[in-house]
């Protein structure tokens, strides 16, 4: 596999209090089948939480490559990463 799956986790205040902290643990404690295939990037507020009409309260937000995961949980992000790894195989 040439490129790693890029995982951009919003760690802005809103996303952090809504659960991003648990997702951050992927950086040091990812399941062994994906650990070598991911690049974790933590970002400040991506401003998605400020798009009141469509996004308010839909955090935490995580980008997995080009796909946005809303109401992200550790499990949802891991599943999306596995899908991305399969796509590139
Ligand atoms: S705090 Fe995550 S998008 Fe604003």
mmCIF file of N, CA and C and ligand atoms in Angstrom:
data_model
loop_
_atom_site.group_PDB
_atom_site.id
_atom_site.type_symbol
_atom_site.label_atom_id
_atom_site.label_comp_id
_atom_site.label_asym_id
_atom_site.label_seq_id
_atom_site.Cartn_x
_atom_site.Cartn_y
_atom_site.Cartn_z
ATOM 1 N N UNK A 1 0.846 -1.188 0.000
ATOM 2 C CA UNK A 1 0.000 0.000 0.000
ATOM 3 C C UNK A 1 0.883 1.239 0.000
ATOM 4 N N UNK A 2 0.692 2.099 -0.988
ATOM 5 C CA UNK A 2 1.569 3.249 -1.149
ATOM 6 C C UNK A 2 1.283 4.360 -0.150
ATOM 7 N N UNK A 3 0.030 4.758 -0.080
ATOM 8 C CA UNK A 3 -0.318 5.879 0.777
ATOM 9 C C UNK A 3 -1.061 5.420 2.024
ATOM 10 N N UNK A 4 -0.763 6.078 3.111
ATOM 11 C CA UNK A 4 -1.498 5.775 4.330
ATOM 12 C C UNK A 4 -2.868 6.451 4.291
ATOM 13 N N UNK A 5 -3.792 5.921 5.055
ATOM 14 C CA UNK A 5 -5.103 6.557 5.199
ATOM 15 C C UNK A 5 -4.903 7.759 6.117
ATOM 16 N N UNK A 6 -5.348 8.904 5.627
ATOM 17 C CA UNK A 6 -5.152 10.146 6.361
ATOM 18 C C UNK A 6 -6.376 10.384 7.254
ATOM 19 N N UNK A 7 -6.148 10.477 8.550
ATOM 20 C CA UNK A 7 -7.240 10.645 9.507
ATOM 21 C C UNK A 7 -7.047 11.990 10.196
ATOM 22 N N UNK A 8 -7.935 12.932 9.859
ATOM 23 C CA UNK A 8 -7.832 14.284 10.435
ATOM 24 C C UNK A 8 -8.921 14.441 11.489
ATOM 25 N N UNK A 9 -8.484 14.530 12.734
ATOM 26 C CA UNK A 9 -9.414 14.603 13.863
ATOM 27 C C UNK A 9 -9.511 16.050 14.327
ATOM 28 N N UNK A 10 -10.737 16.560 14.395
ATOM 29 C CA UNK A 10 -10.923 17.899 14.941
ATOM 30 C C UNK A 10 -10.817 17.814 16.464
ATOM 31 N N UNK A 11 -9.916 18.608 17.015
ATOM 32 C CA UNK A 11 -9.772 18.635 18.474
ATOM 33 C C UNK A 11 -10.123 20.028 19.014
ATOM 34 N N UNK A 12 -10.944 20.745 18.234
ATOM 35 C CA UNK A 12 -11.473 22.011 18.731
ATOM 36 C C UNK A 12 -12.376 21.755 19.928
ATOM 37 N N UNK A 13 -12.710 22.795 20.634
ATOM 38 C CA UNK A 13 -13.427 22.628 21.904
ATOM 39 C C UNK A 13 -14.720 21.845 21.756
ATOM 40 N N UNK A 14 -15.544 22.226 20.780
ATOM 41 C CA UNK A 14 -16.836 21.571 20.618
ATOM 42 C C UNK A 14 -16.656 20.074 20.326
ATOM 43 N N UNK A 15 -15.813 19.755 19.372
ATOM 44 C CA UNK A 15 -15.595 18.343 19.020
ATOM 45 C C UNK A 15 -14.934 17.593 20.170
ATOM 46 N N UNK A 16 -14.035 18.262 20.867
ATOM 47 C CA UNK A 16 -13.326 17.597 21.958
ATOM 48 C C UNK A 16 -14.309 17.165 23.037
ATOM 49 N N UNK A 17 -15.199 18.075 23.432
ATOM 50 C CA UNK A 17 -16.130 17.720 24.511
ATOM 51 C C UNK A 17 -17.190 16.726 24.039
ATOM 52 N N UNK A 18 -17.376 16.631 22.725
ATOM 53 C CA UNK A 18 -18.374 15.688 22.208
ATOM 54 C C UNK A 18 -17.789 14.308 21.914
ATOM 55 N N UNK A 19 -16.490 14.121 22.191
ATOM 56 C CA UNK A 19 -15.954 12.778 22.079
ATOM 57 C C UNK A 19 -14.685 12.602 21.277
ATOM 58 N N UNK A 20 -14.136 13.692 20.747
ATOM 59 C CA UNK A 20 -12.919 13.556 19.944
ATOM 60 C C UNK A 20 -11.760 12.986 20.766
ATOM 61 N N UNK A 21 -11.795 13.210 22.064
ATOM 62 C CA UNK A 21 -10.692 12.738 22.907
ATOM 63 C C UNK A 21 -10.530 11.227 22.797
ATOM 64 N N UNK A 22 -11.639 10.523 22.744
ATOM 65 C CA UNK A 22 -11.558 9.058 22.628
ATOM 66 C C UNK A 22 -10.969 8.669 21.271
ATOM 67 N N UNK A 23 -11.343 9.404 20.233
ATOM 68 C CA UNK A 23 -10.859 9.084 18.888
ATOM 69 C C UNK A 23 -9.356 9.346 18.779
ATOM 70 N N UNK A 24 -8.878 10.343 19.525
ATOM 71 C CA UNK A 24 -7.442 10.643 19.524
ATOM 72 C C UNK A 24 -6.607 9.439 19.944
ATOM 73 N N UNK A 25 -7.194 8.547 20.705
ATOM 74 C CA UNK A 25 -6.422 7.391 21.180
ATOM 75 C C UNK A 25 -5.967 6.505 20.027
ATOM 76 N N UNK A 26 -6.542 6.700 18.836
ATOM 77 C CA UNK A 26 -6.084 5.953 17.658
ATOM 78 C C UNK A 26 -4.598 6.177 17.396
ATOM 79 N N UNK A 27 -4.119 7.348 17.803
ATOM 80 C CA UNK A 27 -2.727 7.682 17.535
ATOM 81 C C UNK A 27 -1.771 6.695 18.207
ATOM 82 N N UNK A 28 -2.133 6.240 19.398
ATOM 83 C CA UNK A 28 -1.214 5.375 20.144
ATOM 84 C C UNK A 28 -1.788 3.992 20.408
ATOM 85 N N UNK A 29 -3.052 3.805 20.126
ATOM 86 C CA UNK A 29 -3.692 2.559 20.515
ATOM 87 C C UNK A 29 -4.672 2.070 19.445
ATOM 88 N N UNK A 30 -4.244 2.123 18.188
ATOM 89 C CA UNK A 30 -5.111 1.669 17.095
ATOM 90 C C UNK A 30 -5.120 0.148 17.032
ATOM 91 N N UNK A 31 -6.216 -0.445 16.572
ATOM 92 C CA UNK A 31 -6.232 -1.893 16.372
ATOM 93 C C UNK A 31 -5.069 -2.318 15.473
ATOM 94 N N UNK A 32 -4.512 -3.477 15.731
ATOM 95 C CA UNK A 32 -3.279 -3.885 15.053
ATOM 96 C C UNK A 32 -3.448 -4.022 13.536
ATOM 97 N N UNK A 33 -4.671 -4.315 13.063
ATOM 98 C CA UNK A 33 -4.846 -4.478 11.617
ATOM 99 C C UNK A 33 -4.818 -3.159 10.851
ATOM 100 N N UNK A 34 -4.942 -2.039 11.555
ATOM 101 C CA UNK A 34 -4.921 -0.746 10.860
ATOM 102 C C UNK A 34 -3.762 0.153 11.290
ATOM 103 N N UNK A 35 -3.118 -0.183 12.379
ATOM 104 C CA UNK A 35 -2.127 0.717 12.987
ATOM 105 C C UNK A 35 -1.040 1.164 12.012
ATOM 106 N N UNK A 36 -0.586 0.265 11.151
ATOM 107 C CA UNK A 36 0.506 0.615 10.240
ATOM 108 C C UNK A 36 0.027 1.353 8.997
ATOM 109 N N UNK A 37 -1.264 1.513 8.856
ATOM 110 C CA UNK A 37 -1.822 2.069 7.618
ATOM 111 C C UNK A 37 -2.447 3.440 7.786
ATOM 112 N N UNK A 38 -2.257 4.043 8.949
ATOM 113 C CA UNK A 38 -2.929 5.331 9.190
ATOM 114 C C UNK A 38 -1.938 6.418 9.550
ATOM 115 N N UNK A 39 -2.339 7.616 9.155
ATOM 116 C CA UNK A 39 -1.611 8.813 9.569
ATOM 117 C C UNK A 39 -2.627 9.683 10.312
ATOM 118 N N UNK A 40 -2.352 9.963 11.574
ATOM 119 C CA UNK A 40 -3.280 10.748 12.386
ATOM 120 C C UNK A 40 -2.830 12.203 12.417
ATOM 121 N N UNK A 41 -3.776 13.075 12.143
ATOM 122 C CA UNK A 41 -3.497 14.515 12.182
ATOM 123 C C UNK A 41 -4.560 15.162 13.063
ATOM 124 N N UNK A 42 -4.117 15.917 14.031
ATOM 125 C CA UNK A 42 -5.066 16.628 14.893
ATOM 126 C C UNK A 42 -5.149 18.072 14.424
ATOM 127 N N UNK A 43 -6.381 18.554 14.287
ATOM 128 C CA UNK A 43 -6.553 19.922 13.808
ATOM 129 C C UNK A 43 -7.430 20.718 14.763
ATOM 130 N N UNK A 44 -7.207 21.997 14.775
ATOM 131 C CA UNK A 44 -8.073 22.893 15.548
ATOM 132 C C UNK A 44 -9.425 22.955 14.842
ATOM 133 N N UNK A 45 -10.358 23.666 15.409
ATOM 134 C CA UNK A 45 -11.716 23.741 14.862
ATOM 135 C C UNK A 45 -11.699 23.869 13.344
ATOM 136 N N UNK A 46 -12.410 22.953 12.694
ATOM 137 C CA UNK A 46 -12.505 22.958 11.235
ATOM 138 C C UNK A 46 -13.644 23.840 10.752
ATOM 139 N N UNK A 47 -14.301 24.521 11.669
ATOM 140 C CA UNK A 47 -15.424 25.423 11.400
ATOM 141 C C UNK A 47 -16.696 24.698 10.977
ATOM 142 N N UNK A 48 -16.694 23.394 10.964
ATOM 143 C CA UNK A 48 -17.916 22.673 10.610
ATOM 144 C C UNK A 48 -18.978 22.845 11.689
ATOM 145 N N UNK A 49 -18.557 22.998 12.933
ATOM 146 C CA UNK A 49 -19.508 23.163 14.034
ATOM 147 C C UNK A 49 -20.216 24.501 13.963
ATOM 148 N N UNK A 50 -19.723 25.401 13.118
ATOM 149 C CA UNK A 50 -20.312 26.736 13.028
ATOM 150 C C UNK A 50 -21.306 26.847 11.890
ATOM 151 N N UNK A 51 -21.421 25.797 11.086
ATOM 152 C CA UNK A 51 -22.403 25.789 10.011
ATOM 153 C C UNK A 51 -23.730 25.356 10.626
ATOM 154 N N UNK A 52 -24.386 26.308 11.263
ATOM 155 C CA UNK A 52 -25.514 26.016 12.144
ATOM 156 C C UNK A 52 -26.610 25.197 11.479
ATOM 157 N N UNK A 53 -26.978 25.521 10.244
ATOM 158 C CA UNK A 53 -28.125 24.859 9.627
ATOM 159 C C UNK A 53 -27.915 23.360 9.445
ATOM 160 N N UNK A 54 -26.735 22.980 9.026
ATOM 161 C CA UNK A 54 -26.549 21.581 8.666
ATOM 162 C C UNK A 54 -25.657 20.813 9.633
ATOM 163 N N UNK A 55 -24.782 21.480 10.325
ATOM 164 C CA UNK A 55 -23.761 20.752 11.051
ATOM 165 C C UNK A 55 -23.846 20.896 12.566
ATOM 166 N N UNK A 56 -24.635 21.832 13.044
ATOM 167 C CA UNK A 56 -24.614 22.082 14.472
ATOM 168 C C UNK A 56 -24.922 20.809 15.250
ATOM 169 N N UNK A 57 -24.080 20.527 16.174
ATOM 170 C CA UNK A 57 -24.254 19.355 17.026
ATOM 171 C C UNK A 57 -24.043 18.032 16.293
ATOM 172 N N UNK A 58 -23.371 18.058 15.163
ATOM 173 C CA UNK A 58 -23.087 16.820 14.440
ATOM 174 C C UNK A 58 -21.656 16.347 14.659
ATOM 175 N N UNK A 59 -20.957 17.029 15.535
ATOM 176 C CA UNK A 59 -19.591 16.629 15.839
ATOM 177 C C UNK A 59 -19.572 15.426 16.762
ATOM 178 N N UNK A 60 -18.437 14.912 17.070
ATOM 179 C CA UNK A 60 -17.155 15.371 16.567
ATOM 180 C C UNK A 60 -16.973 15.019 15.094
ATOM 181 N N UNK A 61 -16.131 15.820 14.440
ATOM 182 C CA UNK A 61 -15.893 15.631 13.017
ATOM 183 C C UNK A 61 -14.509 15.042 12.769
ATOM 184 N N UNK A 62 -14.473 14.074 11.876
ATOM 185 C CA UNK A 62 -13.206 13.441 11.497
ATOM 186 C C UNK A 62 -13.227 13.234 9.988
ATOM 187 N N UNK A 63 -12.172 13.629 9.312
ATOM 188 C CA UNK A 63 -12.006 13.319 7.894
ATOM 189 C C UNK A 63 -11.177 12.053 7.788
ATOM 190 N N UNK A 64 -11.672 11.094 7.039
ATOM 191 C CA UNK A 64 -10.896 9.889 6.731
ATOM 192 C C UNK A 64 -10.657 9.946 5.230
ATOM 193 N N UNK A 65 -9.436 10.249 4.853
ATOM 194 C CA UNK A 65 -9.141 10.640 3.477
ATOM 195 C C UNK A 65 -10.107 11.744 3.069
ATOM 196 N N UNK A 66 -10.922 11.550 2.050
ATOM 197 C CA UNK A 66 -11.808 12.623 1.594
ATOM 198 C C UNK A 66 -13.230 12.492 2.113
ATOM 199 N N UNK A 67 -13.446 11.607 3.061
ATOM 200 C CA UNK A 67 -14.803 11.404 3.560
ATOM 201 C C UNK A 67 -14.952 11.946 4.975
ATOM 202 N N UNK A 68 -16.002 12.738 5.141
ATOM 203 C CA UNK A 68 -16.270 13.324 6.451
ATOM 204 C C UNK A 68 -17.116 12.360 7.286
ATOM 205 N N UNK A 69 -16.651 12.090 8.484
ATOM 206 C CA UNK A 69 -17.435 11.289 9.429
ATOM 207 C C UNK A 69 -18.018 12.261 10.451
ATOM 208 N N UNK A 70 -19.344 12.334 10.480
ATOM 209 C CA UNK A 70 -20.021 13.188 11.456
ATOM 210 C C UNK A 70 -20.430 12.340 12.655
ATOM 211 N N UNK A 71 -20.658 13.011 13.768
ATOM 212 C CA UNK A 71 -20.977 12.292 15.013
ATOM 213 C C UNK A 71 -20.018 11.108 15.166
ATOM 214 N N UNK A 72 -18.761 11.410 14.936
ATOM 215 C CA UNK A 72 -17.735 10.371 14.903
ATOM 216 C C UNK A 72 -17.558 9.715 16.272
ATOM 217 N N UNK A 73 -17.386 8.430 16.212
ATOM 218 C CA UNK A 73 -17.022 7.657 17.390
ATOM 219 C C UNK A 73 -15.774 6.866 17.011
ATOM 220 N N UNK A 74 -15.126 6.327 18.009
ATOM 221 C CA UNK A 74 -13.946 5.491 17.757
ATOM 222 C C UNK A 74 -14.310 4.379 16.778
ATOM 223 N N UNK A 75 -15.434 3.705 17.014
ATOM 224 C CA UNK A 75 -15.842 2.578 16.172
ATOM 225 C C UNK A 75 -16.146 3.021 14.742
ATOM 226 N N UNK A 76 -16.870 4.148 14.589
ATOM 227 C CA UNK A 76 -17.201 4.622 13.242
ATOM 228 C C UNK A 76 -15.941 4.964 12.459
ATOM 229 N N UNK A 77 -14.992 5.584 13.124
ATOM 230 C CA UNK A 77 -13.758 5.971 12.441
ATOM 231 C C UNK A 77 -12.937 4.737 12.071
ATOM 232 N N UNK A 78 -12.846 3.776 12.976
ATOM 233 C CA UNK A 78 -12.101 2.548 12.668
ATOM 234 C C UNK A 78 -12.740 1.836 11.479
ATOM 235 N N UNK A 79 -14.064 1.765 11.448
ATOM 236 C CA UNK A 79 -14.744 1.108 10.318
ATOM 237 C C UNK A 79 -14.474 1.837 9.009
ATOM 238 N N UNK A 80 -14.516 3.162 9.042
ATOM 239 C CA UNK A 80 -14.249 3.946 7.824
ATOM 240 C C UNK A 80 -12.802 3.743 7.373
ATOM 241 N N UNK A 81 -11.883 3.682 8.312
ATOM 242 C CA UNK A 81 -10.476 3.439 7.959
ATOM 243 C C UNK A 81 -10.348 2.071 7.287
ATOM 244 N N UNK A 82 -11.009 1.060 7.827
ATOM 245 C CA UNK A 82 -10.927 -0.277 7.225
ATOM 246 C C UNK A 82 -11.483 -0.261 5.802
ATOM 247 N N UNK A 83 -12.576 0.487 5.579
ATOM 248 C CA UNK A 83 -13.121 0.610 4.206
ATOM 249 C C UNK A 83 -12.091 1.227 3.280
ATOM 250 N N UNK A 84 -11.421 2.270 3.759
ATOM 251 C CA UNK A 84 -10.424 2.955 2.918
ATOM 252 C C UNK A 84 -9.246 2.051 2.621
ATOM 253 N N UNK A 85 -8.820 1.273 3.588
ATOM 254 C CA UNK A 85 -7.714 0.343 3.364
ATOM 255 C C UNK A 85 -8.112 -0.689 2.316
ATOM 256 N N UNK A 86 -9.332 -1.199 2.421
ATOM 257 C CA UNK A 86 -9.814 -2.198 1.433
ATOM 258 C C UNK A 86 -9.834 -1.601 0.032
ATOM 259 N N UNK A 87 -10.288 -0.332 -0.086
ATOM 260 C CA UNK A 87 -10.362 0.318 -1.395
ATOM 261 C C UNK A 87 -9.006 0.365 -2.069
ATOM 262 N N UNK A 88 -7.973 0.559 -1.278
ATOM 263 C CA UNK A 88 -6.642 0.766 -1.865
ATOM 264 C C UNK A 88 -5.878 -0.535 -2.091
ATOM 265 N N UNK A 89 -6.480 -1.661 -1.704
ATOM 266 C CA UNK A 89 -5.799 -2.946 -1.910
ATOM 267 C C UNK A 89 -6.105 -3.514 -3.295
HETATM 268 S S1 LIG B 1 -14.689 22.242 17.117
HETATM 269 FE FE1 LIG B 1 -14.669 20.704 15.583
HETATM 270 S S2 LIG B 1 -15.478 21.726 13.852
HETATM 271 FE FE2 LIG B 1 -15.446 23.226 15.361
#
